[in-house]
Short mmCIF file of C-alpha atoms in Angstrom, two decimals:
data_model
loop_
_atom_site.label_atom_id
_atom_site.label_comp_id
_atom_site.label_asym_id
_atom_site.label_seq_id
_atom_site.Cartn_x
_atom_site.Cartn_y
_atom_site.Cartn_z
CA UNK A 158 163.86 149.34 121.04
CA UNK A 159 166.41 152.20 120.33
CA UNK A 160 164.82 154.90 117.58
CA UNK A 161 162.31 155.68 119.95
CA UNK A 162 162.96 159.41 118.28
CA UNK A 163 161.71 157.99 115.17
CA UNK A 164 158.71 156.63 116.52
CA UNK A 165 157.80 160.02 117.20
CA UNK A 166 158.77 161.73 114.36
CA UNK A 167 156.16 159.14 113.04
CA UNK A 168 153.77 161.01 115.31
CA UNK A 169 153.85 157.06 116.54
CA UNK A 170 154.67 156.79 120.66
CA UNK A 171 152.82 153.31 120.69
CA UNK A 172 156.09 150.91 120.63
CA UNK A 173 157.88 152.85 123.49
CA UNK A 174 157.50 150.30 126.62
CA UNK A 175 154.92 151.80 129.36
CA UNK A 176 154.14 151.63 132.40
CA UNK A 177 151.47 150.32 132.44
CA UNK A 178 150.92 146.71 134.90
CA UNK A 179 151.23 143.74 133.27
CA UNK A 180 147.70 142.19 133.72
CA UNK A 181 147.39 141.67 137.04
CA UNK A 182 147.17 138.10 139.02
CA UNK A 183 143.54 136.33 139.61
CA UNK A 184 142.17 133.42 140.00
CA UNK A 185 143.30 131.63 136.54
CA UNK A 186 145.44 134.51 134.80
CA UNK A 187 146.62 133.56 131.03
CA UNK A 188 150.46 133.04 130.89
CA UNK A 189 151.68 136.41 129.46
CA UNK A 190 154.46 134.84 126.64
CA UNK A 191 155.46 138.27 125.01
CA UNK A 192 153.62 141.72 125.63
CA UNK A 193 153.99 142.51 121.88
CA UNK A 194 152.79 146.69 121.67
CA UNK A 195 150.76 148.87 124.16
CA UNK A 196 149.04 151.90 123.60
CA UNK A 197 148.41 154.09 125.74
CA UNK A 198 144.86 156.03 125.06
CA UNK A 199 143.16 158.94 127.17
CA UNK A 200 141.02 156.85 129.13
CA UNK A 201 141.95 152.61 128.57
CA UNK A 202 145.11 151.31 127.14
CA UNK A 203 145.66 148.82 124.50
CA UNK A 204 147.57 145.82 124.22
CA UNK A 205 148.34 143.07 121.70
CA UNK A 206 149.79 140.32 123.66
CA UNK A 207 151.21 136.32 122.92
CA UNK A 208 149.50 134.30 125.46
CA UNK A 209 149.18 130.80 126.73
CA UNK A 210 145.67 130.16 127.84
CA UNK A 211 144.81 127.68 130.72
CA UNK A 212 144.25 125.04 128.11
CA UNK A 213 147.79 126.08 126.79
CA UNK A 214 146.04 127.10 123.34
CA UNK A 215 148.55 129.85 122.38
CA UNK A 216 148.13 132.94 120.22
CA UNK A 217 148.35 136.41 120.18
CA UNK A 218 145.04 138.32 121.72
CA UNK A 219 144.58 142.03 121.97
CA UNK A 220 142.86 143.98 125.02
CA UNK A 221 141.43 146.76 126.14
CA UNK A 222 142.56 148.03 129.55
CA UNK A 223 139.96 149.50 131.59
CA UNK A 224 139.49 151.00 134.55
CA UNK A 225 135.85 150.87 134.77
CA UNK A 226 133.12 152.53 134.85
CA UNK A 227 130.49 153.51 137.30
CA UNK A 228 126.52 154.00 136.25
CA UNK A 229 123.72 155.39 137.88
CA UNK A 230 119.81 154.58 137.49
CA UNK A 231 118.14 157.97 139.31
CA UNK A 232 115.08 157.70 140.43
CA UNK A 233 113.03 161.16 141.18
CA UNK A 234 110.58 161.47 144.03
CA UNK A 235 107.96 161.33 141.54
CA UNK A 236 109.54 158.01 140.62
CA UNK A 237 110.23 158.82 137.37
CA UNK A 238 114.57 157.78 136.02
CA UNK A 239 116.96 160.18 134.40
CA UNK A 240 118.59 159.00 131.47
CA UNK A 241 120.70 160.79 129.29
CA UNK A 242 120.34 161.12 125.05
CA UNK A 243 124.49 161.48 124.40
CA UNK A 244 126.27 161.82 121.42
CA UNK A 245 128.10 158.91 120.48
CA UNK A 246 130.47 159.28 118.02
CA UNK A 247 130.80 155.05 117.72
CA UNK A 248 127.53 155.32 117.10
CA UNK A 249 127.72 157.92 114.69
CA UNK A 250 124.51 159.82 116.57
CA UNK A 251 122.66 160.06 119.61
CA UNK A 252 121.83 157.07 122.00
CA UNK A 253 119.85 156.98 125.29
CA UNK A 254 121.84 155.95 128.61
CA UNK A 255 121.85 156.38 132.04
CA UNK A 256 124.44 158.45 133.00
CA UNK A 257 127.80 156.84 133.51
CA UNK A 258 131.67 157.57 133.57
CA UNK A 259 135.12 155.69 133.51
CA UNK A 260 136.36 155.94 136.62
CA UNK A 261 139.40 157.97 137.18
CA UNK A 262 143.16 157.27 139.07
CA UNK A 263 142.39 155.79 142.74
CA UNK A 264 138.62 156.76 142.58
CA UNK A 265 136.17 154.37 143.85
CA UNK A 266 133.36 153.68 141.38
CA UNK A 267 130.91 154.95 144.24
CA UNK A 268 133.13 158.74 143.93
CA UNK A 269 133.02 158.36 140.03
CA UNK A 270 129.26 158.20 140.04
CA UNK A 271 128.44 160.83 142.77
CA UNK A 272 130.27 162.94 140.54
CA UNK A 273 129.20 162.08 137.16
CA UNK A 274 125.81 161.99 137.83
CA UNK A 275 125.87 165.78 138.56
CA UNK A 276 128.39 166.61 135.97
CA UNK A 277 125.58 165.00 133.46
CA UNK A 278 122.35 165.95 134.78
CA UNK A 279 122.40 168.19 137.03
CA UNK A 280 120.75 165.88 139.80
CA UNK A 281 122.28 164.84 143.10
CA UNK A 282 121.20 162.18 145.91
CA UNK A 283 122.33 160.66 149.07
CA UNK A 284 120.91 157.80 148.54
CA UNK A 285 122.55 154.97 147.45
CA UNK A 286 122.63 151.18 146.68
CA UNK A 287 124.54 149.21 144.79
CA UNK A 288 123.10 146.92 141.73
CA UNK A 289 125.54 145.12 140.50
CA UNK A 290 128.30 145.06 138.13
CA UNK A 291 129.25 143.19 135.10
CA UNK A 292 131.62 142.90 131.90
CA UNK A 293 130.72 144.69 129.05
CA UNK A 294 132.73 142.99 126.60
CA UNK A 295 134.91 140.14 127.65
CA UNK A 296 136.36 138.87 124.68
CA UNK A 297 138.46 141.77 124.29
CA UNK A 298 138.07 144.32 126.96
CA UNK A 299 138.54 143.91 131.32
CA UNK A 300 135.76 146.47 131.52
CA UNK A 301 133.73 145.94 134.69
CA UNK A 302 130.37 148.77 135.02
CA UNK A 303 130.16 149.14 138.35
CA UNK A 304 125.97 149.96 138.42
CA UNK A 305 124.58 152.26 141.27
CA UNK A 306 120.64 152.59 142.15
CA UNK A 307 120.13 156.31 143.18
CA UNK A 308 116.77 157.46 145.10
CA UNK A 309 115.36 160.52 145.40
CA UNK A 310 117.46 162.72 143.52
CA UNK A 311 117.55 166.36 143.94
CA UNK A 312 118.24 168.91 141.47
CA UNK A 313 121.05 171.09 142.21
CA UNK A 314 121.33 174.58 142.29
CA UNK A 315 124.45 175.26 140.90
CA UNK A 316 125.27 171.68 138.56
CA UNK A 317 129.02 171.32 138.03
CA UNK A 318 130.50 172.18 134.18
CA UNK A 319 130.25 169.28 131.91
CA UNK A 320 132.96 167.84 129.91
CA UNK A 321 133.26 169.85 126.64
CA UNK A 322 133.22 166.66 124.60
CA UNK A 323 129.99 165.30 126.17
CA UNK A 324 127.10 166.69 123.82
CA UNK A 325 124.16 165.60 125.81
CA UNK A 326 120.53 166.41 126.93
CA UNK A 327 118.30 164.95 129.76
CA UNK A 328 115.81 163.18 129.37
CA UNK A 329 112.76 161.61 131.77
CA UNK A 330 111.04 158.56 131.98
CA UNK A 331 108.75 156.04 133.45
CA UNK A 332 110.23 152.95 134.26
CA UNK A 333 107.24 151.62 131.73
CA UNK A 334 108.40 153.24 129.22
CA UNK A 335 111.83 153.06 129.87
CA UNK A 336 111.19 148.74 129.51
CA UNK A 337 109.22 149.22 126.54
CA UNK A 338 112.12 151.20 124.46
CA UNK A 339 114.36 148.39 125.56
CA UNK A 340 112.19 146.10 124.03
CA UNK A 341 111.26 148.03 120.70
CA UNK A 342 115.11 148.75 120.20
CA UNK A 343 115.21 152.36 121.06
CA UNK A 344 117.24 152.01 124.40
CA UNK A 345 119.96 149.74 123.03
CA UNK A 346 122.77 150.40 125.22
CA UNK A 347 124.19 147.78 127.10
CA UNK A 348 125.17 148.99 130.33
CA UNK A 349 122.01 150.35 131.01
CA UNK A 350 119.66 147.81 129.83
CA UNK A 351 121.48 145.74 132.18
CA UNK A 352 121.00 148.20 135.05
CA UNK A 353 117.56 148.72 134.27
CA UNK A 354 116.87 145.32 135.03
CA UNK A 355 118.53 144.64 138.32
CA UNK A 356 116.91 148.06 139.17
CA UNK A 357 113.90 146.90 138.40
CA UNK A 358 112.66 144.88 141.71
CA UNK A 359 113.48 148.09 143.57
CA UNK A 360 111.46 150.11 141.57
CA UNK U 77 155.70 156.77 106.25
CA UNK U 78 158.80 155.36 104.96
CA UNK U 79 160.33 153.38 107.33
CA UNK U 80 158.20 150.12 107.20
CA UNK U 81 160.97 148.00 106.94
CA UNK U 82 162.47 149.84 110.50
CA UNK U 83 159.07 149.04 112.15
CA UNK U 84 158.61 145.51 110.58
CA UNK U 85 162.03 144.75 112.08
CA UNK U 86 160.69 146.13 115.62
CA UNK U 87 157.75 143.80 115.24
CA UNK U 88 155.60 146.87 115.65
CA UNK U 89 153.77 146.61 111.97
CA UNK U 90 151.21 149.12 113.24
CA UNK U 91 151.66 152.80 111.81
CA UNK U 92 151.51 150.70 108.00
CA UNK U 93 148.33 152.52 106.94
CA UNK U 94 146.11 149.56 106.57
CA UNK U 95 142.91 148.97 103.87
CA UNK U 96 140.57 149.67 107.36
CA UNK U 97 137.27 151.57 106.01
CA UNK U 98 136.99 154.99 107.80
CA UNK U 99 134.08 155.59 109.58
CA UNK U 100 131.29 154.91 107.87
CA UNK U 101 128.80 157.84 107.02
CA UNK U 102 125.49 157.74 109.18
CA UNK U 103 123.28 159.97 110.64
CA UNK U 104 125.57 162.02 112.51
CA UNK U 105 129.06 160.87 111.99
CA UNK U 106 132.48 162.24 113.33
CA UNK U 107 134.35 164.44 111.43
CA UNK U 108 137.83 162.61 110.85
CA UNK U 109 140.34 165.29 110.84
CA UNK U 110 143.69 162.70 110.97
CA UNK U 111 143.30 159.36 110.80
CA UNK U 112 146.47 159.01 113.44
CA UNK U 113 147.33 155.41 113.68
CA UNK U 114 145.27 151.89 113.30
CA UNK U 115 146.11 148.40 114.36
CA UNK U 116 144.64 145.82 112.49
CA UNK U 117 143.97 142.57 115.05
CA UNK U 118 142.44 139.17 115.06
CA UNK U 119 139.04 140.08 115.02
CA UNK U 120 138.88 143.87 114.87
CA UNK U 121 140.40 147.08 114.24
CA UNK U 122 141.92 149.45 116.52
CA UNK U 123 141.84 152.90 116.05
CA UNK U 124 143.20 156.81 116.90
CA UNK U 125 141.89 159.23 114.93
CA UNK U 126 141.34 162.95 115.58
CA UNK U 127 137.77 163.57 115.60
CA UNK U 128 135.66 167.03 115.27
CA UNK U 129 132.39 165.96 116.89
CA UNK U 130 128.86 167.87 115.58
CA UNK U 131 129.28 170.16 118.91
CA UNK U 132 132.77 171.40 117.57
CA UNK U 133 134.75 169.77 120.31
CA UNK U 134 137.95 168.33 118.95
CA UNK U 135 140.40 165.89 120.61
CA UNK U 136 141.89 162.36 119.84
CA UNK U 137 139.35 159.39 120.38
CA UNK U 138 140.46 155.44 120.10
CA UNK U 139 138.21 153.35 118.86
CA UNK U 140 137.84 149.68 118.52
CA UNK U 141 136.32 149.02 115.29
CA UNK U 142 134.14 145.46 115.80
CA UNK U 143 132.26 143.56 112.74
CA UNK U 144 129.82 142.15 115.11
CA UNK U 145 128.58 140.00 117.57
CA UNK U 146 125.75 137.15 117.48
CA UNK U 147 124.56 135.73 120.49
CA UNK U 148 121.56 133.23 121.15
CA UNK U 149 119.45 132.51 124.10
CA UNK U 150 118.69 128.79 123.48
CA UNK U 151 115.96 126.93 124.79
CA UNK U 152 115.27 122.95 125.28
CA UNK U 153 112.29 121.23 124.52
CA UNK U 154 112.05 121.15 128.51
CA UNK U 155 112.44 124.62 129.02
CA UNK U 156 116.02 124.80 130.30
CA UNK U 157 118.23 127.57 128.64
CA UNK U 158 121.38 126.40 127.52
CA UNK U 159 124.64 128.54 129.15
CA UNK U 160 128.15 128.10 128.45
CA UNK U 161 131.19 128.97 131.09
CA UNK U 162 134.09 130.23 129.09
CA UNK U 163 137.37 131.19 130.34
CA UNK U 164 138.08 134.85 129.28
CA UNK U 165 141.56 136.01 129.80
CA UNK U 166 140.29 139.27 130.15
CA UNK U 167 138.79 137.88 133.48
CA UNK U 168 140.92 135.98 134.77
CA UNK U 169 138.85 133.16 134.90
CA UNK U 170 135.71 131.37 133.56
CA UNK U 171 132.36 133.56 133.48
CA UNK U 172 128.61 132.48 132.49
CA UNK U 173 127.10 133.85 129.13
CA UNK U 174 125.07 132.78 126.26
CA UNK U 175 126.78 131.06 123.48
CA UNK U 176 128.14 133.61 121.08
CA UNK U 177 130.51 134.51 118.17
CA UNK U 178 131.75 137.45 116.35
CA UNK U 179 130.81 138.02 112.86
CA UNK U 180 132.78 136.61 109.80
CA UNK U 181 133.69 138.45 106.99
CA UNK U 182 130.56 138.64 104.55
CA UNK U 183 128.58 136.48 107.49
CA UNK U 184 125.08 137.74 108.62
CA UNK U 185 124.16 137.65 112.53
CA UNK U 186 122.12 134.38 111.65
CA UNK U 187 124.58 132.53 110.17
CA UNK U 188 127.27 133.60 112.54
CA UNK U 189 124.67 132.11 116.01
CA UNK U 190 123.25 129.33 114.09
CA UNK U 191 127.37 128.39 113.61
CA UNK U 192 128.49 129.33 116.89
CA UNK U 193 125.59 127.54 118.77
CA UNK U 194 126.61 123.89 116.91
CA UNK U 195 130.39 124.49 117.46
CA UNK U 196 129.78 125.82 121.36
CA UNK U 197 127.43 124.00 123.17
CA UNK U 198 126.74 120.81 120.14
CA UNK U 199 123.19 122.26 119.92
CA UNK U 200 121.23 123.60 116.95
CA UNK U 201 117.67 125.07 116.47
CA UNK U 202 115.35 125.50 112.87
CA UNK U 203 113.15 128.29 115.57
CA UNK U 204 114.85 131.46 115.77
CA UNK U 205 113.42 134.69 115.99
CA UNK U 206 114.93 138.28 116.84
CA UNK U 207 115.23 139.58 119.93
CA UNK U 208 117.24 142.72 119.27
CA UNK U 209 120.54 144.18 119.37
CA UNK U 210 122.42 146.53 121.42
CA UNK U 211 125.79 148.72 121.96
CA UNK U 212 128.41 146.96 124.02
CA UNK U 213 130.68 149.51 124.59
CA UNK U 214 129.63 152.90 122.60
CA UNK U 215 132.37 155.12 124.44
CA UNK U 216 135.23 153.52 122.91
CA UNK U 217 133.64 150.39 120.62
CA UNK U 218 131.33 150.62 117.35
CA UNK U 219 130.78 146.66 118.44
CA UNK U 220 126.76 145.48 118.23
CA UNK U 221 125.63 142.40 119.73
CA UNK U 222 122.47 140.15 117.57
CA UNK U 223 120.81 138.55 119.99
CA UNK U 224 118.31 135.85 118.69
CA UNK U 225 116.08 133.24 121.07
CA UNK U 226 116.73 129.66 119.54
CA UNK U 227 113.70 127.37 120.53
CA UNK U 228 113.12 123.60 120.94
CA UNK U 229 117.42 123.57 120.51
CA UNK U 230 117.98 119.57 119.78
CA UNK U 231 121.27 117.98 120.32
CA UNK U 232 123.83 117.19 117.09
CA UNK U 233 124.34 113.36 116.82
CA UNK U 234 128.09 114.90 115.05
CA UNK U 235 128.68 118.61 116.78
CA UNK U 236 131.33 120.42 115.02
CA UNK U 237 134.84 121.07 116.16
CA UNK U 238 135.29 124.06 118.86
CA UNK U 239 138.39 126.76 117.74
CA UNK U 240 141.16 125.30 119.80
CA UNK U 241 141.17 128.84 121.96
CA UNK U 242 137.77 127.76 122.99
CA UNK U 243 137.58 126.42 126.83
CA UNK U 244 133.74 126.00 127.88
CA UNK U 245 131.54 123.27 129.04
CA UNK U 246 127.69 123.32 128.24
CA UNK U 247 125.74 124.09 131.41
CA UNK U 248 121.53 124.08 131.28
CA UNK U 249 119.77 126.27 133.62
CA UNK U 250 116.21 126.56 134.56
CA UNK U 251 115.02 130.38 133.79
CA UNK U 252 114.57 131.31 137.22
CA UNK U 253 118.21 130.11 137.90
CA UNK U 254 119.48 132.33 135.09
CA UNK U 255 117.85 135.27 136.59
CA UNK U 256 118.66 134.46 140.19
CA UNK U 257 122.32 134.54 139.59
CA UNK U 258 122.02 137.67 137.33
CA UNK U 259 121.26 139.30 140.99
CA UNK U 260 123.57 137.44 142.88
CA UNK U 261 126.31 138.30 140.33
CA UNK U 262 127.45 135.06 139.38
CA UNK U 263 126.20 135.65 135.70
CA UNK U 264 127.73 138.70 134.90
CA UNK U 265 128.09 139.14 131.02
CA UNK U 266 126.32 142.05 130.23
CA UNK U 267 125.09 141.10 126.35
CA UNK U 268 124.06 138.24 128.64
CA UNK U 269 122.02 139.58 131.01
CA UNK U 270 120.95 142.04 128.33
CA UNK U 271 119.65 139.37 125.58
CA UNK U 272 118.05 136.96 129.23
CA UNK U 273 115.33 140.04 129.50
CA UNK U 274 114.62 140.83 126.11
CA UNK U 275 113.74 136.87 126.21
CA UNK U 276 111.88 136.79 128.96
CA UNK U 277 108.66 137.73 127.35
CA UNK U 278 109.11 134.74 125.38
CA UNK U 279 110.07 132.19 127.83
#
């Protein structure tokens, strides 16, 4: 692939090979025929690839390249969770989550939520459990939320700076009413939903 | 951007602006300052577009730009939900979920599940009803998931052919087993897990 210059007088970088890993080896990996284009985004890569599945179907699929993300379901003394009304530009407005982050080069998802939970709402704990963790969207994304119950949480003093792209307010609930705007639409964000749920027995 | 022919010839047809709808207007929608680059795949859109966001942060986003997803939690006469396991590239493997499909062009969420459950699992249903819908991925994906509860599901005497990329088998599961291996992790497809508690109400 030699004009690589013109690529980017296109203002186009996405042909140039990457380094990005080839999808890595599991249980019943797809046979990678030709890795056709990568792109290489600020958080997740994406890829159009020819593949032979294990049923040797064969066709070209694209995916998103993730390196997770980590969520947190706070719970106050007072037993009431912290969720977060963030502006989503996907969304074109403002949904309600839990706080949650991708996580970042050799962080564990445990690190990514410590610090994103303070980064978002100014809360902190030291307790921890894990919930669970799922795909979000496996048809086209390796996205695993890694979700994180956290007791007791403490507001700090001094909260860290946010992100200057994260447009966000806190918001408290009761786990009752948290379930009911899951139900009547007005929590309808995945990941958290989710979380709420296997949270829920603990609560 | 003149050189199509260059990039045709480097199998890279992506910088070819493409007939992809911007953003569409909503409430509070991005402000698309440079529409950078878009890759037009199987089933969606990807994006990178310079954004101005309603708190005046600016930056690049990507964006995967999703028609849909219908999913249905369907129930047997007995009372046994009706699972498939799918291999997923993205995983590596075969994972539980709901049957499910992604929205045709000009298709509504009801026609898309009441398709997708006859081609998937060889079931179909005349009692659906809503259950509600929800944001997969909203950092990075406008994608929204329909889920619907299909009751008293019957089995087709004729089931219509699967898409030859399809490798499942049908598996039923008592309620309580769906919600056991939510916790245990074995089922662990989030607009899963998701659509299995907005049903349980119903069940």
């Amino acid at each position: 692939m030699t004009p690589v210059f013109l690529l980017h007088s296109l203002d186009c970088a996405v042909c140039i090979p990457l380094p990005i890993p080839l999808m890595p080896f599991g249980p019943e990996p797809p046979q990678l025929l030709r890795q056709r284009f990568t792109y290489k985004g600020r958080k997740f890569a994406f890829e159009a690839n020819r593949l032979r599945l294990p049923n040797k179907a064969e066709g070209e699929w694209e995916c998103v390249r993730h390196p997770g993300g980590a969520l947190a379901v706070p719970v106050t003394p007072a037993g009431e969770l912290v969720l977060i009304r963030q502006y989503r530009f996907t969304a074109r407005g403002r949904i309600l989550e839990f706080p949650a982050g991708t996580l970042e080069a050799d962080e564990t998802p445990e690190a990514t939520i410590q610090r994103e939970i303070q980064e978002e709402t100014g809360y902190t704990s030291d307790r921890w459990q894990k919930l669970g963790e799922y795909f979000m969207a496996p048809g086209y994304s390796d996205e695993i939320i890694y979700a994180f119950l956290a007791q007791d949480v403490q507001v700090l003093e001094s909260p860290p700076p946010r992100d200057p792209d994260e447009d966000l307010e806190v918001v408290l609930m009761s786990p009752a009413d948290v379930e009911k705007s899951i139900h009547t639409g007005e929590l309808g964000d995945a990941k958290s939903i989710c979380a709420y749920f296997l949270a829920r027995p603990l609560l």
